[in-house]
Amino acid sequence: MIPAAFDYHSPQSLDEALSLLKQHGGDAKILAGGQSLIPAMRFRLAVPAILIDINRLDDLRYVEERGDHLAIGAMTREHSLEDSSAVRSSYALLYDTAVVVADPLVRNQATVGGNIAHADPANDHPATMLAYGATVVAKGPNGERTIGIDDFFTGLFENAMTDDEILTEIRIPKPAAHTGGAYTKLERKVGDYAISAAAVQLRLDGDTVAAARIGLTNVSPVPMRAKAAEAELVGKSISDAVIEAAGKAAAAECDPSPDLRGGVDYKRDVTRVMVKRSIQKAVARAKGGK
Amino acid sequence: MSEHEVTLTINGESVTRSVEARTLLVHFIREDLSLTGTHIGCDTTSCGACTVLMNGKPVKSCTVFAVQAEGAAVETIEGVAAGGELHPLQEGFWEKHGLQCGYCTPGMIMTAKNFLAQNPNPTEDEIRRGISGNLCRCTGYNKIVEAIQYAAEKLQADAGGE
Ligand SMILES: Cc1cc2nc3c(=O)[nH]c(=O)nc-3n(C[C@H](O)[C@H](O)[C@H](O)COP(=O)(O)OP(=O)(O)OC[C@H]3O[C@@H](n4cnc5c(N)ncnc54)[C@H](O)[C@@H]3O)c2cc1C
Ligand code: FES
Ligand code: FES
């Protein structure tokens, strides 16, 4: 189907984009990779009067380590994460995630900023950024502010940014020593959204879990952290029983809806398994394994 | 509703047209430029039949607006046989029976062209991952993989022979 008519702007700078956004307020939408927005417009689920295409803002495309964090420009394409040596060497959870987002063609267009800004619980990056404890940078007419990821997702397709703000950067804390992470996703086929997926980032002190954060994909109306599962891990010496308890806690605290991908009980059980597998992998990586 | 003048190169040739902002690149290519080798197989950005190269990268042209291609170099299946001679990929699909109905073939070839440029000597597994955004309902993929392997070998031999 063909989207409804709209006015199109292609600003050449972030300032120009911000002033267009201010001028048009709630009538305008940002067009990033378009891989969520254009399909929604084709089904007329989204009918924006104005599109502000930020694809010319090459300044927003970078993946670089800066001091204590990894900075990712909002317009970085998914495929660039796969190619980044920093991501490959030190951000295993992010790498695991990047290679299972959609399919290779979609990843050539889709952006990391768009994936997070869209605040779709079916998207893979929200859970991963929750597990990392990432920070989102938003720029508006009154300058720049940072939003902690725990405060970012406010509803289905809703985030904490105002209509006149643009997401410019995502910051991921540099993992401390003895930290490991992993993303495990069950999908019906390549290119599909998760039936359920789990992002785990944890730090070990010997065999004891010193810190852990867990994010879940597509099993709740809003991207969620599995805090009960985290509580089963932190302070405990890692064992099969502890990992099973964390998986069970996640299965109980998630809130999936029945759909084509399965019923509620099935999705809860898949969540248990995804959480367990991610913890096992994260622990192995924290100990220096692959 | 806005109307825009768009200038881009298509298979090396510069074209300028006026388009409505909502015109999808695939419709622009098929209807305004009459290049019907690029197919439309779905409404959901799922199938990859519409794959074209935009500045060298394969993208689903049903999920890009034509205005966004301003200044871009776009390559479609019509541009692949340079000087009328089949590209090694086209030859591979011919020799290895890489198609049945042929609907997915233009998209497969555009994806594979970029893939082989990045991975001149791929494993079978890498090929399967590389084409995982393109659906084929006929072949079961094995023959497509063989066609791409054929092309990889031929391109390597050609490069080595120089
Ligand atoms: C077939 C298919 C399968 C997919 N499968 C998956 C999957 O398995 N996992 C997954 O994670 N995703 C999947 N996706 C979604 C894809 O990754 C999207 O591209 C992504 O969710 C949005 O990124 P985008 O850059 O395309 O954003 P767009 O579609 O351009 O924008 C999405 C929304 O975010 C807003 N926005 C975008 N960027 C900004 C910004 N910088 N500041 C403020 N607002 C902004 C837009 O206004 C819009 O409302 C799939 C998509 C398709 C078509
Ligand atoms: S027509 Fe199916 S992905 Fe474009
Ligand atoms: S040959 Fe028929 S869809 Fe691939």
Coordinates of C-alpha atoms and ligand atoms in Angstrom, one line a residue:
Chain A
M1 CA 0.0 0.0 0.0
I2 CA 1.0 3.6 -0.5
P3 CA 1.4 5.9 2.5
A4 CA -0.9 8.9 2.9
A5 CA 0.5 12.2 1.5
F6 CA 2.9 14.2 3.6
D7 CA 5.3 17.1 3.4
Y8 CA 9.0 16.1 3.3
H9 CA 12.0 18.0 4.6
S10 CA 15.6 16.9 4.4
P11 CA 17.6 19.1 6.8
Q12 CA 21.4 19.3 6.3
S13 CA 22.2 19.9 9.9
L14 CA 21.0 19.0 13.4
D15 CA 20.1 22.6 14.2
E16 CA 18.0 22.8 11.0
A17 CA 16.3 19.6 11.9
L18 CA 15.6 20.9 15.5
S19 CA 14.1 24.1 14.2
L20 CA 11.9 22.3 11.7
L21 CA 10.7 20.0 14.6
K22 CA 10.0 23.0 16.8
Q23 CA 8.1 24.8 14.0
H24 CA 5.9 21.8 13.2
G25 CA 5.5 20.3 16.7
G26 CA 3.4 17.2 17.0
D27 CA 2.5 17.2 13.3
A28 CA 6.0 16.1 12.3
K29 CA 7.8 12.8 12.7
I30 CA 11.5 12.1 12.4
L31 CA 12.4 9.7 9.6
A32 CA 15.6 7.7 10.5
G33 CA 16.1 4.3 8.8
G34 CA 12.4 4.2 8.0
Q35 CA 12.3 0.4 8.6
S36 CA 9.6 0.7 11.3
L37 CA 8.0 4.0 10.3
I38 CA 7.6 3.4 6.5
P39 CA 5.9 0.0 7.0
A40 CA 3.6 1.6 9.6
M41 CA 2.8 4.4 7.1
R42 CA 2.1 1.9 4.4
F43 CA -0.5 0.3 6.6
R44 CA -1.8 3.8 7.5
L45 CA -1.1 3.0 11.2
A46 CA 1.1 6.1 11.1
V47 CA -0.2 9.2 9.2
P48 CA 2.3 12.0 9.8
A49 CA 1.6 15.3 8.1
I50 CA 5.3 16.1 7.9
L51 CA 8.4 14.0 7.7
I52 CA 11.8 15.3 8.8
D53 CA 14.4 13.0 7.2
I54 CA 17.6 13.0 9.2
N55 CA 19.5 10.7 6.9
R56 CA 21.8 13.6 5.7
L57 CA 23.1 14.1 9.2
D58 CA 26.3 12.2 8.8
D59 CA 27.6 13.7 12.0
L60 CA 25.3 11.3 13.9
R61 CA 27.0 8.2 12.5
Y62 CA 29.8 6.9 14.7
V63 CA 30.7 4.1 17.1
E64 CA 33.6 5.1 19.4
E65 CA 35.0 4.5 22.8
R66 CA 35.2 7.7 24.8
G67 CA 36.6 7.4 28.3
D68 CA 34.3 5.3 30.4
H69 CA 31.7 4.6 27.7
L70 CA 30.9 3.5 24.1
A71 CA 29.2 6.3 22.2
I72 CA 26.9 5.4 19.4
G73 CA 25.5 8.1 17.1
A74 CA 21.8 7.8 16.7
M75 CA 22.0 7.5 12.9
T76 CA 24.5 4.6 13.0
R77 CA 23.1 1.8 10.8
E78 CA 22.7 -1.6 12.5
H79 CA 25.2 -3.2 10.1
S80 CA 27.9 -0.8 11.3
L81 CA 27.7 -2.3 14.8
E82 CA 28.5 -5.7 13.3
D83 CA 31.6 -4.2 11.6
S84 CA 32.8 -2.2 14.6
S85 CA 36.0 -3.6 16.2
A86 CA 35.2 -2.0 19.5
V87 CA 31.8 -3.8 19.6
R88 CA 33.3 -7.1 18.5
S89 CA 36.1 -7.0 21.2
S90 CA 34.4 -5.5 24.3
Y91 CA 30.6 -5.4 23.9
A92 CA 29.5 -9.0 23.4
L93 CA 25.9 -8.4 24.4
L94 CA 25.6 -5.6 21.8
Y95 CA 27.2 -7.7 19.1
D96 CA 24.9 -10.7 19.9
T97 CA 22.0 -8.3 19.6
A98 CA 23.1 -6.5 16.4
V99 CA 23.3 -9.7 14.4
V100 CA 19.8 -10.8 15.2
V101 CA 18.0 -7.6 14.5
A102 CA 15.7 -8.1 11.5
D103 CA 17.6 -9.3 8.4
P104 CA 20.8 -8.1 6.6
L105 CA 18.8 -5.9 4.2
V106 CA 16.8 -4.2 6.9
R107 CA 20.1 -3.7 8.9
N108 CA 21.6 -1.8 6.1
Q109 CA 19.0 0.9 6.6
A110 CA 17.7 0.6 10.2
T111 CA 19.4 2.8 12.8
V112 CA 20.3 2.2 16.4
G113 CA 18.7 5.5 17.4
G114 CA 15.5 4.6 15.6
N115 CA 15.4 1.2 17.2
I116 CA 15.4 2.7 20.7
A117 CA 13.4 5.8 20.0
H118 CA 10.6 3.6 18.5
A119 CA 10.1 2.1 22.0
D120 CA 8.7 -1.1 20.6
P121 CA 9.0 -3.9 23.1
A122 CA 9.4 -6.3 20.1
N123 CA 12.6 -4.5 19.1
D124 CA 15.9 -6.0 20.3
H125 CA 17.9 -3.0 21.4
P126 CA 15.6 -1.8 24.2
A127 CA 16.3 -5.0 26.3
T128 CA 20.0 -4.8 25.6
M129 CA 20.2 -1.1 26.6
L130 CA 18.3 -1.8 29.8
A131 CA 20.8 -4.6 30.6
Y132 CA 23.7 -2.3 29.9
G133 CA 22.2 0.5 32.0
A134 CA 22.8 2.8 28.9
T135 CA 22.1 6.5 28.8
V136 CA 20.2 8.3 26.0
V137 CA 21.2 11.7 24.8
A138 CA 18.4 13.9 23.5
K139 CA 18.8 17.3 22.0
G140 CA 16.0 19.9 21.9
P141 CA 15.6 23.7 21.4
N142 CA 16.9 24.3 24.9
G143 CA 20.0 22.2 24.5
E144 CA 21.0 18.7 25.3
R145 CA 20.0 16.4 28.2
T146 CA 20.7 12.8 29.2
I147 CA 18.0 10.3 30.1
G148 CA 18.8 7.1 32.0
I149 CA 17.5 4.1 30.1
D150 CA 15.4 3.0 33.1
D151 CA 13.4 6.2 32.7
F152 CA 13.3 6.2 28.9
F153 CA 10.6 3.7 27.9
T154 CA 7.3 5.1 29.2
G155 CA 4.7 3.2 27.2
L156 CA 4.0 1.2 24.0
F157 CA 5.8 3.2 21.3
E158 CA 6.3 6.0 23.9
N159 CA 9.5 7.4 25.3
A160 CA 10.5 10.1 27.6
M161 CA 11.5 12.6 24.9
T162 CA 9.3 15.6 24.1
D163 CA 8.0 16.3 20.5
D164 CA 10.7 18.8 19.9
E165 CA 13.7 16.6 20.8
I166 CA 15.9 14.3 18.7
L167 CA 17.7 11.3 20.1
T168 CA 21.4 12.0 19.2
E169 CA 23.5 9.4 21.0
I170 CA 23.4 6.3 23.1
R171 CA 26.1 5.7 25.7
I172 CA 27.0 2.3 27.0
P173 CA 29.1 2.1 30.1
K174 CA 32.5 0.4 29.5
P175 CA 32.3 -3.0 31.1
A176 CA 34.5 -3.4 34.2
A177 CA 36.8 -6.4 34.6
H178 CA 35.1 -9.8 35.1
T179 CA 32.0 -8.6 33.3
G180 CA 30.2 -10.6 30.7
G181 CA 27.0 -10.3 28.7
A182 CA 24.9 -12.1 26.2
Y183 CA 21.7 -11.9 24.2
T184 CA 19.7 -15.0 23.3
K185 CA 16.6 -14.7 21.1
L186 CA 14.1 -17.3 19.9
E187 CA 12.6 -16.4 16.5
R188 CA 10.4 -18.3 14.1
K189 CA 12.7 -17.4 11.2
V190 CA 15.4 -14.9 10.3
G191 CA 13.9 -11.4 10.1
D192 CA 11.2 -12.0 12.6
Y193 CA 10.7 -10.3 15.9
A194 CA 11.5 -12.4 19.0
I195 CA 9.1 -14.9 20.5
S196 CA 11.1 -14.0 23.5
A197 CA 14.6 -12.8 24.1
A198 CA 16.8 -12.0 27.0
A199 CA 19.7 -9.6 27.5
V200 CA 22.0 -10.2 30.4
Q201 CA 25.0 -8.2 31.6
L202 CA 26.6 -9.3 34.9
R203 CA 29.8 -8.9 36.9
L204 CA 31.5 -11.7 38.9
D205 CA 33.6 -11.5 42.0
G206 CA 35.1 -14.9 42.0
D207 CA 32.1 -17.2 41.7
T208 CA 29.7 -14.6 43.2
V209 CA 27.5 -12.4 41.1
A210 CA 28.5 -8.9 42.1
A211 CA 26.0 -7.1 39.8
A212 CA 23.4 -8.1 37.2
R213 CA 20.9 -6.5 34.9
I214 CA 18.5 -8.3 32.7
G215 CA 16.3 -7.0 29.9
L216 CA 13.5 -8.9 28.2
T217 CA 12.2 -8.5 24.6
N218 CA 8.6 -8.9 23.4
V219 CA 7.1 -10.3 26.5
S220 CA 5.6 -7.1 28.0
P221 CA 3.7 -4.0 26.7
V222 CA 6.7 -1.8 27.5
P223 CA 10.4 -2.9 27.3
M224 CA 11.1 -4.3 30.7
R225 CA 13.9 -5.2 33.1
A226 CA 13.5 -8.5 34.9
K227 CA 14.3 -7.2 38.4
A228 CA 13.1 -10.3 40.3
A229 CA 15.4 -12.4 38.1
E230 CA 18.3 -10.0 38.8
A231 CA 17.6 -10.3 42.6
E232 CA 17.9 -14.1 42.3
L233 CA 21.4 -13.6 41.1
V234 CA 23.0 -10.7 42.9
G235 CA 25.1 -11.8 45.9
K236 CA 24.7 -15.5 45.1
S237 CA 27.4 -17.9 44.1
I238 CA 26.6 -19.0 40.6
S239 CA 25.2 -22.5 40.2
D240 CA 22.6 -24.3 38.1
A241 CA 20.0 -23.9 40.8
V242 CA 20.6 -20.1 41.0
I243 CA 20.4 -19.8 37.2
E244 CA 17.2 -21.8 37.2
A245 CA 15.7 -19.7 39.9
A246 CA 16.5 -16.5 37.9
G247 CA 14.9 -18.0 34.8
K248 CA 11.7 -18.9 36.8
A249 CA 11.6 -15.5 38.3
A250 CA 11.7 -13.9 34.8
A251 CA 9.0 -16.2 33.5
A252 CA 6.8 -15.1 36.4
E253 CA 7.4 -11.4 36.2
C254 CA 7.1 -11.0 32.4
D255 CA 3.7 -10.1 30.9
P256 CA 3.4 -11.6 27.4
S257 CA 0.3 -11.4 25.1
P258 CA -0.9 -14.4 23.1
D259 CA -0.4 -13.9 19.4
L260 CA 0.8 -15.7 16.3
R261 CA 4.1 -16.4 18.0
G262 CA 2.5 -18.4 20.8
G263 CA 0.3 -18.4 23.9
V264 CA 1.2 -16.9 27.3
D265 CA 2.4 -20.1 29.0
Y266 CA 4.6 -21.0 26.1
K267 CA 6.1 -17.5 26.0
R268 CA 6.8 -17.5 29.7
D269 CA 8.6 -20.8 29.4
V270 CA 10.6 -19.6 26.5
T271 CA 11.6 -16.6 28.5
R272 CA 12.8 -18.8 31.3
V273 CA 15.0 -20.7 28.9
M274 CA 16.3 -17.5 27.1
V275 CA 17.2 -16.0 30.5
K276 CA 19.0 -19.1 31.6
R277 CA 21.0 -19.4 28.3
S278 CA 22.0 -15.8 28.4
I279 CA 23.2 -16.1 32.1
Q280 CA 25.2 -19.2 31.3
K281 CA 26.9 -17.4 28.3
A282 CA 27.4 -14.2 30.3
V283 CA 29.1 -16.1 33.1
A284 CA 31.4 -18.0 30.7
R285 CA 32.3 -14.7 29.1
A286 CA 32.9 -13.0 32.4
K287 CA 35.4 -15.7 33.1
G288 CA 37.2 -14.9 29.9
G289 CA 35.4 -17.4 27.5
K290 CA 33.7 -16.8 24.2
Chain B
M1 CA 1.7 17.0 0.2
S2 CA 5.0 17.9 -1.3
E3 CA 6.4 17.3 -4.8
H4 CA 10.1 17.2 -5.2
E5 CA 12.6 17.2 -8.0
V6 CA 14.9 14.2 -7.6
T7 CA 18.2 13.6 -9.5
L8 CA 19.9 10.3 -9.1
T9 CA 21.9 7.9 -11.2
I10 CA 20.3 4.6 -12.2
N11 CA 22.6 2.0 -13.5
G12 CA 25.1 4.7 -14.2
E13 CA 22.8 7.0 -16.1
S14 CA 21.7 10.3 -14.5
V15 CA 17.9 10.9 -14.4
T16 CA 15.8 13.8 -13.0
R17 CA 12.1 13.4 -12.2
S18 CA 9.5 15.2 -10.2
V19 CA 8.0 12.9 -7.5
E20 CA 5.5 13.1 -4.8
A21 CA 7.2 12.7 -1.4
R22 CA 5.2 9.5 -0.6
T23 CA 6.4 7.7 -3.8
L24 CA 8.3 4.6 -2.8
L25 CA 11.6 4.0 -4.5
V26 CA 10.3 0.7 -6.0
H27 CA 7.3 2.4 -7.6
F28 CA 9.6 5.1 -8.9
I29 CA 11.9 2.5 -10.5
R30 CA 9.1 0.4 -12.0
E31 CA 6.6 3.0 -13.0
D32 CA 8.5 6.3 -13.6
L33 CA 11.7 4.7 -15.0
S34 CA 9.9 1.6 -16.5
L35 CA 12.5 -0.7 -15.1
T36 CA 10.3 -3.7 -14.1
G37 CA 13.1 -6.1 -13.3
T38 CA 12.8 -5.0 -9.6
H39 CA 9.9 -6.9 -8.2
I40 CA 7.3 -6.3 -5.4
G41 CA 6.5 -9.4 -3.4
C42 CA 4.9 -8.2 -0.2
D43 CA 3.5 -5.3 1.7
T44 CA 5.5 -5.9 4.9
T45 CA 9.2 -5.3 4.1
S46 CA 9.7 -9.0 4.4
C47 CA 10.6 -10.6 1.1
G48 CA 13.5 -8.8 -0.5
A49 CA 12.1 -9.1 -4.1
C50 CA 12.5 -5.3 -4.4
T51 CA 16.2 -5.3 -3.4
V52 CA 18.3 -2.7 -5.2
L53 CA 21.8 -1.3 -4.5
M54 CA 21.7 2.2 -3.1
N55 CA 25.3 3.6 -3.0
G56 CA 26.5 0.0 -3.2
K57 CA 24.4 -1.3 -0.3
P58 CA 21.4 -3.6 -0.8
V59 CA 18.2 -2.2 0.5
K60 CA 14.5 -3.0 0.2
S61 CA 13.3 -0.4 -2.2
C62 CA 9.7 -0.8 -1.1
T63 CA 10.9 0.8 2.3
V64 CA 12.7 3.8 1.1
F65 CA 11.1 6.9 -0.4
A66 CA 12.2 8.0 -3.9
V67 CA 13.1 11.5 -2.5
Q68 CA 15.6 9.9 -0.2
A69 CA 17.6 8.6 -3.2
E70 CA 18.4 12.2 -4.2
G71 CA 22.1 12.2 -5.3
A72 CA 22.4 8.4 -4.8
A73 CA 23.8 5.9 -7.2
V74 CA 21.1 3.2 -7.6
E75 CA 21.7 -0.1 -9.3
T76 CA 19.0 -2.5 -10.4
I77 CA 19.1 -5.9 -12.1
E78 CA 19.0 -4.2 -15.5
G79 CA 22.5 -2.8 -14.8
V80 CA 24.1 -6.0 -13.9
A81 CA 24.9 -7.4 -17.3
A82 CA 27.6 -5.0 -18.3
G83 CA 27.9 -4.5 -22.1
G84 CA 25.2 -7.2 -22.6
E85 CA 27.4 -9.9 -21.2
L86 CA 26.0 -11.9 -18.3
H87 CA 27.5 -11.2 -14.9
P88 CA 29.1 -14.3 -13.3
L89 CA 26.1 -14.3 -10.9
Q90 CA 23.6 -14.4 -13.7
E91 CA 25.7 -17.1 -15.4
G92 CA 25.7 -19.0 -12.0
F93 CA 21.9 -18.9 -11.7
W94 CA 21.6 -20.1 -15.3
E95 CA 24.2 -22.9 -14.9
K96 CA 23.1 -24.1 -11.5
H97 CA 19.3 -23.7 -11.9
G98 CA 19.2 -21.0 -9.2
L99 CA 15.6 -20.2 -10.1
Q100 CA 12.3 -21.7 -10.9
C101 CA 9.6 -19.0 -11.2
G102 CA 12.3 -16.3 -11.1
Y103 CA 10.3 -13.9 -8.9
C104 CA 13.0 -13.6 -6.2
T105 CA 15.9 -13.7 -8.6
P106 CA 16.6 -10.0 -9.2
G107 CA 16.6 -9.3 -5.5
M108 CA 18.8 -12.3 -4.8
I109 CA 21.3 -11.2 -7.4
M110 CA 21.5 -7.7 -6.1
T111 CA 22.0 -8.9 -2.5
A112 CA 24.6 -11.5 -3.7
K113 CA 26.5 -8.9 -5.8
N114 CA 27.2 -6.7 -2.7
F115 CA 27.7 -9.8 -0.6
L116 CA 30.5 -11.2 -2.9
A117 CA 32.1 -7.7 -3.1
Q118 CA 32.4 -7.9 0.8
N119 CA 33.1 -11.7 1.0
P120 CA 34.9 -12.8 -2.2
N121 CA 35.6 -16.3 -0.8
P122 CA 32.6 -17.1 1.4
T123 CA 31.7 -20.3 3.2
E124 CA 28.3 -21.9 2.5
D125 CA 27.1 -20.8 5.9
E126 CA 28.2 -17.2 5.2
I127 CA 26.2 -17.3 1.9
R128 CA 23.1 -18.5 3.7
R129 CA 23.4 -15.7 6.2
G130 CA 24.1 -13.2 3.5
I131 CA 20.9 -14.0 1.6
S132 CA 18.7 -14.4 4.7
G133 CA 16.8 -11.2 4.0
N134 CA 15.6 -12.6 0.6
L135 CA 12.8 -15.1 0.4
C136 CA 12.4 -17.8 -2.3
R137 CA 9.3 -19.8 -2.4
C138 CA 10.4 -22.3 -5.1
T139 CA 14.0 -23.5 -5.0
G140 CA 14.6 -24.4 -1.3
Y141 CA 17.7 -22.2 -1.6
N142 CA 20.2 -25.0 -2.3
K143 CA 20.5 -24.1 -5.9
I144 CA 20.7 -20.4 -5.1
V145 CA 23.6 -21.1 -2.8
E146 CA 25.3 -23.2 -5.5
A147 CA 24.8 -20.3 -8.0
I148 CA 26.5 -17.9 -5.7
Q149 CA 29.3 -20.3 -5.1
Y150 CA 29.7 -20.6 -8.9
A151 CA 29.9 -16.9 -9.2
A152 CA 32.4 -16.6 -6.3
E153 CA 34.7 -19.0 -8.0
K154 CA 34.4 -17.4 -11.4
L155 CA 35.0 -13.9 -10.0
Q156 CA 38.0 -15.2 -8.0
A157 CA 39.4 -16.8 -11.1
D158 CA 38.8 -13.7 -13.2
A159 CA 40.5 -11.5 -10.6
G160 CA 43.4 -14.0 -10.3
G161 CA 43.9 -14.1 -14.0
E162 CA 44.7 -10.4 -14.4
Ligands
LIG1 C1 10.8 -7.1 8.3 C2 11.3 -6.4 9.5 C3 11.8 -7.1 10.6 C4 12.2 -6.5 11.7 N1 12.7 -7.2 12.7 C5 13.3 -6.6 13.8 C6 13.8 -7.4 14.9 O1 13.8 -8.6 14.8 N2 14.3 -6.7 15.9 C7 14.4 -5.4 16.0 O2 14.9 -4.8 16.9 N3 13.8 -4.6 15.0 C8 13.3 -5.2 13.9 N4 12.8 -4.5 12.9 C9 12.7 -3.0 13.1 C10 13.9 -2.3 12.6 O3 15.0 -2.7 13.3 C11 13.6 -0.8 12.7 O4 14.4 -0.3 11.7 C12 13.8 -0.1 13.9 O5 12.9 -0.5 14.9 C13 13.6 1.4 13.8 O6 14.8 2.0 13.3 P1 14.7 3.0 12.0 O7 16.0 3.7 12.0 O8 14.3 2.3 10.8 O9 13.6 4.1 12.5 P2 12.4 4.7 11.8 O10 11.5 3.7 11.3 O11 12.8 5.7 10.9 O12 11.7 5.4 13.1 C14 11.0 4.7 14.1 C15 10.4 5.7 15.0 O13 11.4 6.3 15.8 C16 11.4 7.7 15.6 N5 12.8 8.1 15.6 C17 13.8 7.5 14.8 N6 15.0 8.1 15.0 C18 14.8 9.1 15.9 C19 15.7 10.0 16.5 N7 17.0 10.0 16.3 N8 15.1 10.9 17.4 C20 13.8 10.9 17.7 N9 12.9 10.0 17.1 C21 13.4 9.1 16.3 C22 10.6 8.0 14.3 O14 10.0 9.2 14.3 C23 9.6 6.8 14.4 O15 8.5 7.2 15.2 C24 12.3 -5.1 11.7 C25 11.8 -4.3 10.7 C26 11.3 -5.0 9.5 C27 10.9 -4.2 8.4
FES2 S1 8.5 -6.0 -1.7 FE1 8.8 -7.4 -0.2 S2 10.4 -6.5 0.9 FE2 10.0 -5.1 -0.6
FES3 S1 12.4 -18.9 -7.9 FE1 10.4 -18.6 -7.4 S2 10.5 -17.4 -5.6 FE2 12.5 -17.9 -5.9

